[in-house]
Coordinates of C-alpha atoms in Angstrom, one line a residue:
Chain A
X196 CA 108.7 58.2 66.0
X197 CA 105.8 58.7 68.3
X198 CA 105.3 61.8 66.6
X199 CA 105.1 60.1 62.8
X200 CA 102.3 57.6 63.6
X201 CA 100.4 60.3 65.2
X202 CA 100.5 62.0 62.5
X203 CA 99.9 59.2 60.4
X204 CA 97.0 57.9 62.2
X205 CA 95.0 61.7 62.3
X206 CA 96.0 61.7 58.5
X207 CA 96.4 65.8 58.6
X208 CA 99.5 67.8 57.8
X209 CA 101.0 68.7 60.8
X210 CA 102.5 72.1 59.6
X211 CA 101.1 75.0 61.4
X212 CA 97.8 76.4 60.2
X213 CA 98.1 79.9 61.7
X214 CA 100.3 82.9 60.5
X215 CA 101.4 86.4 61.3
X216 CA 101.2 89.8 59.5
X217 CA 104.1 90.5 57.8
X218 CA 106.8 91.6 59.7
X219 CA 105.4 90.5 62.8
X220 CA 107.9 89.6 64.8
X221 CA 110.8 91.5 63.4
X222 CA 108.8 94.7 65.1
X223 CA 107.6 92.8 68.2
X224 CA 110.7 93.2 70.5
X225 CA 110.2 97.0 70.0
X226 CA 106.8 96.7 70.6
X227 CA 107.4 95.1 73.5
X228 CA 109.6 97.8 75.0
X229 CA 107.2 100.6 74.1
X230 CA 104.9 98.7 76.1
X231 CA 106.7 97.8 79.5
X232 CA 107.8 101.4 79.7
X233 CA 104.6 103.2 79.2
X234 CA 103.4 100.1 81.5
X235 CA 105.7 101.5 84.3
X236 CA 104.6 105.3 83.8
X237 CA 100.8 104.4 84.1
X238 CA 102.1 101.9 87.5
X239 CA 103.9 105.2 88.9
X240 CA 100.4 107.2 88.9
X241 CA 98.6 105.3 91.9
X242 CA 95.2 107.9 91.3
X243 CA 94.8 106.7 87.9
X244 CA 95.3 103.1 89.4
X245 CA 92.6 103.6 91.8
X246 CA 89.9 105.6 89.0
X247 CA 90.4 102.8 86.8
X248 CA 89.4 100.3 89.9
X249 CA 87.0 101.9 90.9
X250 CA 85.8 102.9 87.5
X251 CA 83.5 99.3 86.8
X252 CA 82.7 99.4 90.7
X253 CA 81.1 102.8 90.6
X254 CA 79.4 101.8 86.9
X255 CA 77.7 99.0 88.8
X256 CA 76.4 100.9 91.4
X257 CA 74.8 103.4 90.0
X258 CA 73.1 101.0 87.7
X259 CA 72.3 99.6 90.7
X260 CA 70.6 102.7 92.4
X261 CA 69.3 103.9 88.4
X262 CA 67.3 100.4 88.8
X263 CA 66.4 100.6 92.4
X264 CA 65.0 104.2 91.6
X265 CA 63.1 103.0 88.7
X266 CA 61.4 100.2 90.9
X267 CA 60.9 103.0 93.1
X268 CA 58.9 105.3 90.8
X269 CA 57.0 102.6 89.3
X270 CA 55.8 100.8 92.1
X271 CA 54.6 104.8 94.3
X272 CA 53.0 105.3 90.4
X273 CA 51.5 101.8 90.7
X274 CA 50.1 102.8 93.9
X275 CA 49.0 106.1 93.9
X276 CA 47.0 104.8 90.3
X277 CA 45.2 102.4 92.5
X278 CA 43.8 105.2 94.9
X279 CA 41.8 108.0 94.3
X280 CA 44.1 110.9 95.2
X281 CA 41.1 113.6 94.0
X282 CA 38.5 111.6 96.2
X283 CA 40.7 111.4 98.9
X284 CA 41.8 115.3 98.6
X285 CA 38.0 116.1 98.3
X286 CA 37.0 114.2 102.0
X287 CA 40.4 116.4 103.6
X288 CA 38.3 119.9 102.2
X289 CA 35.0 118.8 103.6
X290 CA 36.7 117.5 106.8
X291 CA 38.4 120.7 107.5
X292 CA 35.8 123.0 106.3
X293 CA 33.2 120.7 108.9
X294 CA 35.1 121.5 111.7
X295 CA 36.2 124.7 111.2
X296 CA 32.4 125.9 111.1
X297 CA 31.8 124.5 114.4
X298 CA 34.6 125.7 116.0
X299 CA 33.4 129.1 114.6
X300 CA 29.9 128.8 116.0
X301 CA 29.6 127.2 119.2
X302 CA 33.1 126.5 120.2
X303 CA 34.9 129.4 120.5
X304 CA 31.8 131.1 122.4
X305 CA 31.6 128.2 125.3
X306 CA 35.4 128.7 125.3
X307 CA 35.0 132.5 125.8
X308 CA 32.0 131.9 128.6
X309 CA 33.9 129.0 130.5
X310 CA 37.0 131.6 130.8
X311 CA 35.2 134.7 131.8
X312 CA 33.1 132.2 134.9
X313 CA 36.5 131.1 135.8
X314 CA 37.8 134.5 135.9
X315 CA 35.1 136.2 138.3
X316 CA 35.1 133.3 140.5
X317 CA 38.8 133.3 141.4
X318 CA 38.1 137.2 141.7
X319 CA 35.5 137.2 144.5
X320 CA 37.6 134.3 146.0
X321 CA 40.7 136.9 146.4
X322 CA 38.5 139.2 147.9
X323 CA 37.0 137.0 150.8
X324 CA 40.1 136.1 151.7
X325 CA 41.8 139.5 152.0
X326 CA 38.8 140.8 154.1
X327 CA 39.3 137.5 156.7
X328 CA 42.7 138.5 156.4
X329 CA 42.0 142.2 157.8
X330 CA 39.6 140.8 160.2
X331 CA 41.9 138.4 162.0
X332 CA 44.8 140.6 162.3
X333 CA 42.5 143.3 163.1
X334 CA 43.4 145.8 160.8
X335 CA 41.7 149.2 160.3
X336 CA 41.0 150.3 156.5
X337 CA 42.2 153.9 157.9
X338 CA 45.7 152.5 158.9
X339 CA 46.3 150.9 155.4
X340 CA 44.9 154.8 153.5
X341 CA 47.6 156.1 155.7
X342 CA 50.4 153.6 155.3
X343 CA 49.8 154.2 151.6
Chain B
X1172 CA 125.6 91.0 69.3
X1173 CA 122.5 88.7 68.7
X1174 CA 120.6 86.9 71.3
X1175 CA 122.2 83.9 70.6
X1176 CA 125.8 85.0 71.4
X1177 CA 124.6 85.0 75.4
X1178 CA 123.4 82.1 77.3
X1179 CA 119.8 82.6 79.4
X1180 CA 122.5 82.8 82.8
X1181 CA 124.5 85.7 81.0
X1182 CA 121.2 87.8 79.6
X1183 CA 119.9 87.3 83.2
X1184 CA 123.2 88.4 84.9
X1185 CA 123.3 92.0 82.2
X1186 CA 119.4 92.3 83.3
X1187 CA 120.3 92.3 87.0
X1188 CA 123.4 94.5 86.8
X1189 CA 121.0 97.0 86.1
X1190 CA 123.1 99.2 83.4
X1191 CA 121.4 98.2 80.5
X1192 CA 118.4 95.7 81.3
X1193 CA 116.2 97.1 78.1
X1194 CA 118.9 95.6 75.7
X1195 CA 119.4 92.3 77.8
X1196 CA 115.4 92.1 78.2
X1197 CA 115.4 92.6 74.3
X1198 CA 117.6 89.7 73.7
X1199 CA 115.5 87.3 75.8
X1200 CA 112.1 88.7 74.0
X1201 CA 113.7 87.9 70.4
X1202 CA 115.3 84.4 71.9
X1203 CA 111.8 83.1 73.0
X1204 CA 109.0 85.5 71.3
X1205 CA 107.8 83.3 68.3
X1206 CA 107.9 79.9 71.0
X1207 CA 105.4 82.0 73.2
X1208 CA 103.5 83.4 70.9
X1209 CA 102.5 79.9 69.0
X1210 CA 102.0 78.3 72.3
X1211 CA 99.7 81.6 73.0
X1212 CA 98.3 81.6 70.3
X1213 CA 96.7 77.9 70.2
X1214 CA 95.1 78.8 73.3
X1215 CA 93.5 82.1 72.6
X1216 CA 93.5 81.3 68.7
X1217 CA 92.9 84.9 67.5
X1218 CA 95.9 86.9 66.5
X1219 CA 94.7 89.9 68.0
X1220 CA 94.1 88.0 71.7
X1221 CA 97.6 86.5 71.3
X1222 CA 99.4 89.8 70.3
X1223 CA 97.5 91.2 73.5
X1224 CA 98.4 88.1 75.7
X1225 CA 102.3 87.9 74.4
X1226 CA 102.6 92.0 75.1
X1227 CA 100.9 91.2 79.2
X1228 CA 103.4 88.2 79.7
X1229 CA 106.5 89.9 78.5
X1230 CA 105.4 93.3 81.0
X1231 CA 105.0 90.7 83.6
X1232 CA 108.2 88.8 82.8
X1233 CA 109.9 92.4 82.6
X1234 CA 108.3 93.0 86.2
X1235 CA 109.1 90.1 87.5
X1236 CA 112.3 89.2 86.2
X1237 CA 115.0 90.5 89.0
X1238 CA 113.3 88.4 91.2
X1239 CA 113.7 84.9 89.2
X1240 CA 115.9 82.6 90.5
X1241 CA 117.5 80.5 88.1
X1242 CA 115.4 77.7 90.0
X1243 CA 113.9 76.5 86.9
X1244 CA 115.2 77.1 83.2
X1245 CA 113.9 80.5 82.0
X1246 CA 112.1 79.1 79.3
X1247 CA 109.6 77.0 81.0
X1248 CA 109.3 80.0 83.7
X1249 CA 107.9 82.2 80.6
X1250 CA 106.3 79.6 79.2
X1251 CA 104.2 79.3 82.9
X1252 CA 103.7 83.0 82.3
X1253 CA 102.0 82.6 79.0
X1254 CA 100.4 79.4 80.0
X1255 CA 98.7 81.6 82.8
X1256 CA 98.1 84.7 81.1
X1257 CA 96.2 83.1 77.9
X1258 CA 94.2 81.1 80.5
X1259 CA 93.1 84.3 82.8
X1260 CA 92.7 86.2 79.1
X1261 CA 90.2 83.6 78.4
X1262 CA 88.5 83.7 81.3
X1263 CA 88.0 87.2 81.0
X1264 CA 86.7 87.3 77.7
X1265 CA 84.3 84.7 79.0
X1266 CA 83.0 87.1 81.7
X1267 CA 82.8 90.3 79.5
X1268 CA 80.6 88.3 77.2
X1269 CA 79.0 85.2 79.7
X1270 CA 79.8 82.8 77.6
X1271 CA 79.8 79.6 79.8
X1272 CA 82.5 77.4 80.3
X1273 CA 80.7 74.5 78.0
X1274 CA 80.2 77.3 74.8
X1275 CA 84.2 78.1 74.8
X1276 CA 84.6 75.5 72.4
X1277 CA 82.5 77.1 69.9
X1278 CA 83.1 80.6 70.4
X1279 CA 87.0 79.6 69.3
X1280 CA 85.5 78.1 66.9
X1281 CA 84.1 80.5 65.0
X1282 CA 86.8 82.9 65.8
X1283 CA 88.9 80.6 64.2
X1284 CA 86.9 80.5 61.2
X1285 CA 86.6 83.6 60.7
X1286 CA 90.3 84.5 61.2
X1287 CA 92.3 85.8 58.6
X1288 CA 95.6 84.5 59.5
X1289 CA 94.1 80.7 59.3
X1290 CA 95.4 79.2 56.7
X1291 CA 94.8 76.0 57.4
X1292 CA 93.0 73.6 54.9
X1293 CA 89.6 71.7 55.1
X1294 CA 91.4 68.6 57.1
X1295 CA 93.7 70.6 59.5
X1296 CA 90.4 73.0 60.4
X1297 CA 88.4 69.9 61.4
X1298 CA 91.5 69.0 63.0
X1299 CA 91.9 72.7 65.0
X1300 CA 88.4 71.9 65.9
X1301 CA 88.6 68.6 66.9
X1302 CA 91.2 70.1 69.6
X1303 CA 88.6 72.7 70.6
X1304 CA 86.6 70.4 71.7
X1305 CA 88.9 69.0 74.2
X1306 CA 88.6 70.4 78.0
X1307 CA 90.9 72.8 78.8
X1308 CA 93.6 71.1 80.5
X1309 CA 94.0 68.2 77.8
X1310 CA 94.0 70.6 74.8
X1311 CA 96.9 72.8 76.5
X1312 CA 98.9 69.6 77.4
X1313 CA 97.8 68.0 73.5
X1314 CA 99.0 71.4 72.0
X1315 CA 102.4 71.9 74.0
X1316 CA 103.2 67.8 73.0
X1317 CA 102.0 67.3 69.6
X1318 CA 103.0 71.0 68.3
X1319 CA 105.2 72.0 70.1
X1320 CA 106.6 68.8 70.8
X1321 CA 107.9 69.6 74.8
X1322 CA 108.9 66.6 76.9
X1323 CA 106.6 65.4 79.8
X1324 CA 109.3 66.5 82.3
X1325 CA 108.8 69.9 80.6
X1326 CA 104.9 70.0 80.2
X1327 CA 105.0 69.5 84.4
X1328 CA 107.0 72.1 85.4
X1329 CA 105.4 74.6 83.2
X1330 CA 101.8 73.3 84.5
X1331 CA 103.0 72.2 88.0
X1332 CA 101.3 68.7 87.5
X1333 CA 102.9 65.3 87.3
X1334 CA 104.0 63.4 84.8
X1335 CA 102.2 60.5 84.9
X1336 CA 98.9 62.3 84.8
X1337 CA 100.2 64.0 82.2
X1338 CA 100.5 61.0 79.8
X1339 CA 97.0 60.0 81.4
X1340 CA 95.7 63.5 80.0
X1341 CA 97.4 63.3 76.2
X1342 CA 96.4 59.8 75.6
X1343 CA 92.7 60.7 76.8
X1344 CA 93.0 63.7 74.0
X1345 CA 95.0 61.6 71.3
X1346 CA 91.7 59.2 71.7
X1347 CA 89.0 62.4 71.3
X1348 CA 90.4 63.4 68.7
X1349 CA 90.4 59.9 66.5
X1350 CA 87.1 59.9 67.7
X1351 CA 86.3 63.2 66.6
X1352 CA 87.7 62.9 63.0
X1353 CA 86.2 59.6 62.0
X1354 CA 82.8 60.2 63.5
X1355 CA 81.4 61.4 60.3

């Protein structure tokens, strides 16, 4: 009854509006079976399970690290625009070539002189000290020609 | 035999023996498939979503059936399948395509008018749309009295809500919808 004045009151024919293909639901029980047991076959492969989980987890990351490495590129392009690499490379040539003169020059030569001072002085050092050495323990040169 | 010569008790008693559940499981899909699939099918409104939705509650049914207790009749505990999986197919449709929550309304829409199995006329498609544009909960509950024409009792246990909000929610749609059709 409830249903009638509903139906009354929208004023629209209450038969269903929707169909099927033919057939439809004579081959749907069928269908269905085909289904569940190819279902349980793709259930007893666990690998495949796992592939297809990880399948839209993997897709997102590496459209994360595909973005991450654009941004990348972009923003070292961005900033090695905004310098001038050939000025820069330029100054590091005249820098090195500066100092490398020098070092030729004047450097290397005070290095060579310093050594060589260092050397002789350490040298007659030795030798005053083996001569007091001789003296106090009162050693003959003779004695030492012989020993040898 | 057909699946009328067996009660829902017996077909679940040949299913659990486990000598022949394919032909008892057959029985129950040609008992309740055309039920399910209308009730699916005013949900998801496409045939092709339904076909899709009907196949994934019959493997879960299938899956889940030796563990069904007789608790509740079998035919409201498919029809809480369906009811469940036509919701969650939504959803993810919604998410493939981020379509948000508001804009479902319309997106059946069109689907529906430009399905091919919608025969409706010019008054039942304002009708269908009319529906649409209820939220989700009072179209389902609309659909499952007016259509299919289930008792409140029924409606609950399928949607594990009470009764009385139940009436609250059809006589909030019934009034939509009057709204709807003599708005222009």
């Amino acid at each position: 009854m409830e249903t009638q004045n509903e139906q009354e009151l929208f004023g629209v024919n209450k038969n269903n509006p929707f169909r099927v293909p033919d057939n439809y639901f004579d081959n749907l029980p069928e269908k269905t079976q085909v289904n569940i047991h190819a279902h349980e076959n793709a259930v007893s492969k666990p690998i495949t399970r796992i592939i297809d989980y990880l399948k839209p987890h993997l897709a997102l990351a590496a459209a994360i690290l595909g973005f991450a490495l654009i941004g990348y590129t972009g923003f070292r392009y961005l900033i090695n625009k905004n310098s001038d690499s050939q000025i820069r490379n330029r100054e590091i040539a005249e820098y090195i070539d500066f100092y490398s003169n020098d070092v030729d020059n004047t450097l290397i030569m005070e290095l060579l002189e310093e050594q060589e001072q260092q050397f002789i002085e350490t040298d007659e050092d030795l030798s005053e000290e083996i001569i007091n050495y001789l003296l106090n323990e009162n050693i003959d040169i003779y004695t030492i020609a012989n020993q040898l | 035999m057909s699946e009328n010569s067996y009660s829902d008790k017996e077909l679940l008693q040949i299913f659990n023996a486990g000598d022949n559940p394919d032909y008892a499981f057959g029985l129950i899909v040609r008992r309740y498939q055309e039920k399910l699939y209308w009730h699916i099918r005013k949900i998801v409104i496409s045939h092709e979503d339904a076909n899709d939705v009907i196949q994934e509650t019959f493997i879960k049914a299938w899956n889940n059936l030796g563990n069904f207790r007789g608790d509740s009749k079998l035919y409201t505990w498919l029809f809480r399948i369906a009811t469940n999986e036509a919701l969650s197919h939504l959803k993810r449709s919604r998410r493939k395509t981020w379509i948000p929550l508001i804009d479902l309304g319309n997106k059946l829409e069109n689907t529906m008018e430009g399905d091919y199995y919608f025969d409706g006329d010019e008054s039942q498609l304002k009708f269908q749309k009319a529906i649409l544009k209820l939220p989700e909960k009072q179209r389902l509950v609309f659909n499952m009295k007016y259509f299919d024409e289930m008792k409140y009792d029924e409606i609950a246990e399928i949607l594990g809500t009470s009764v009385g909000a139940l009436k609250a929610s059809y006589h909030h749609a019934v009034k939509k919808i009057k709204e709807f059709l003599t708005s222009d």
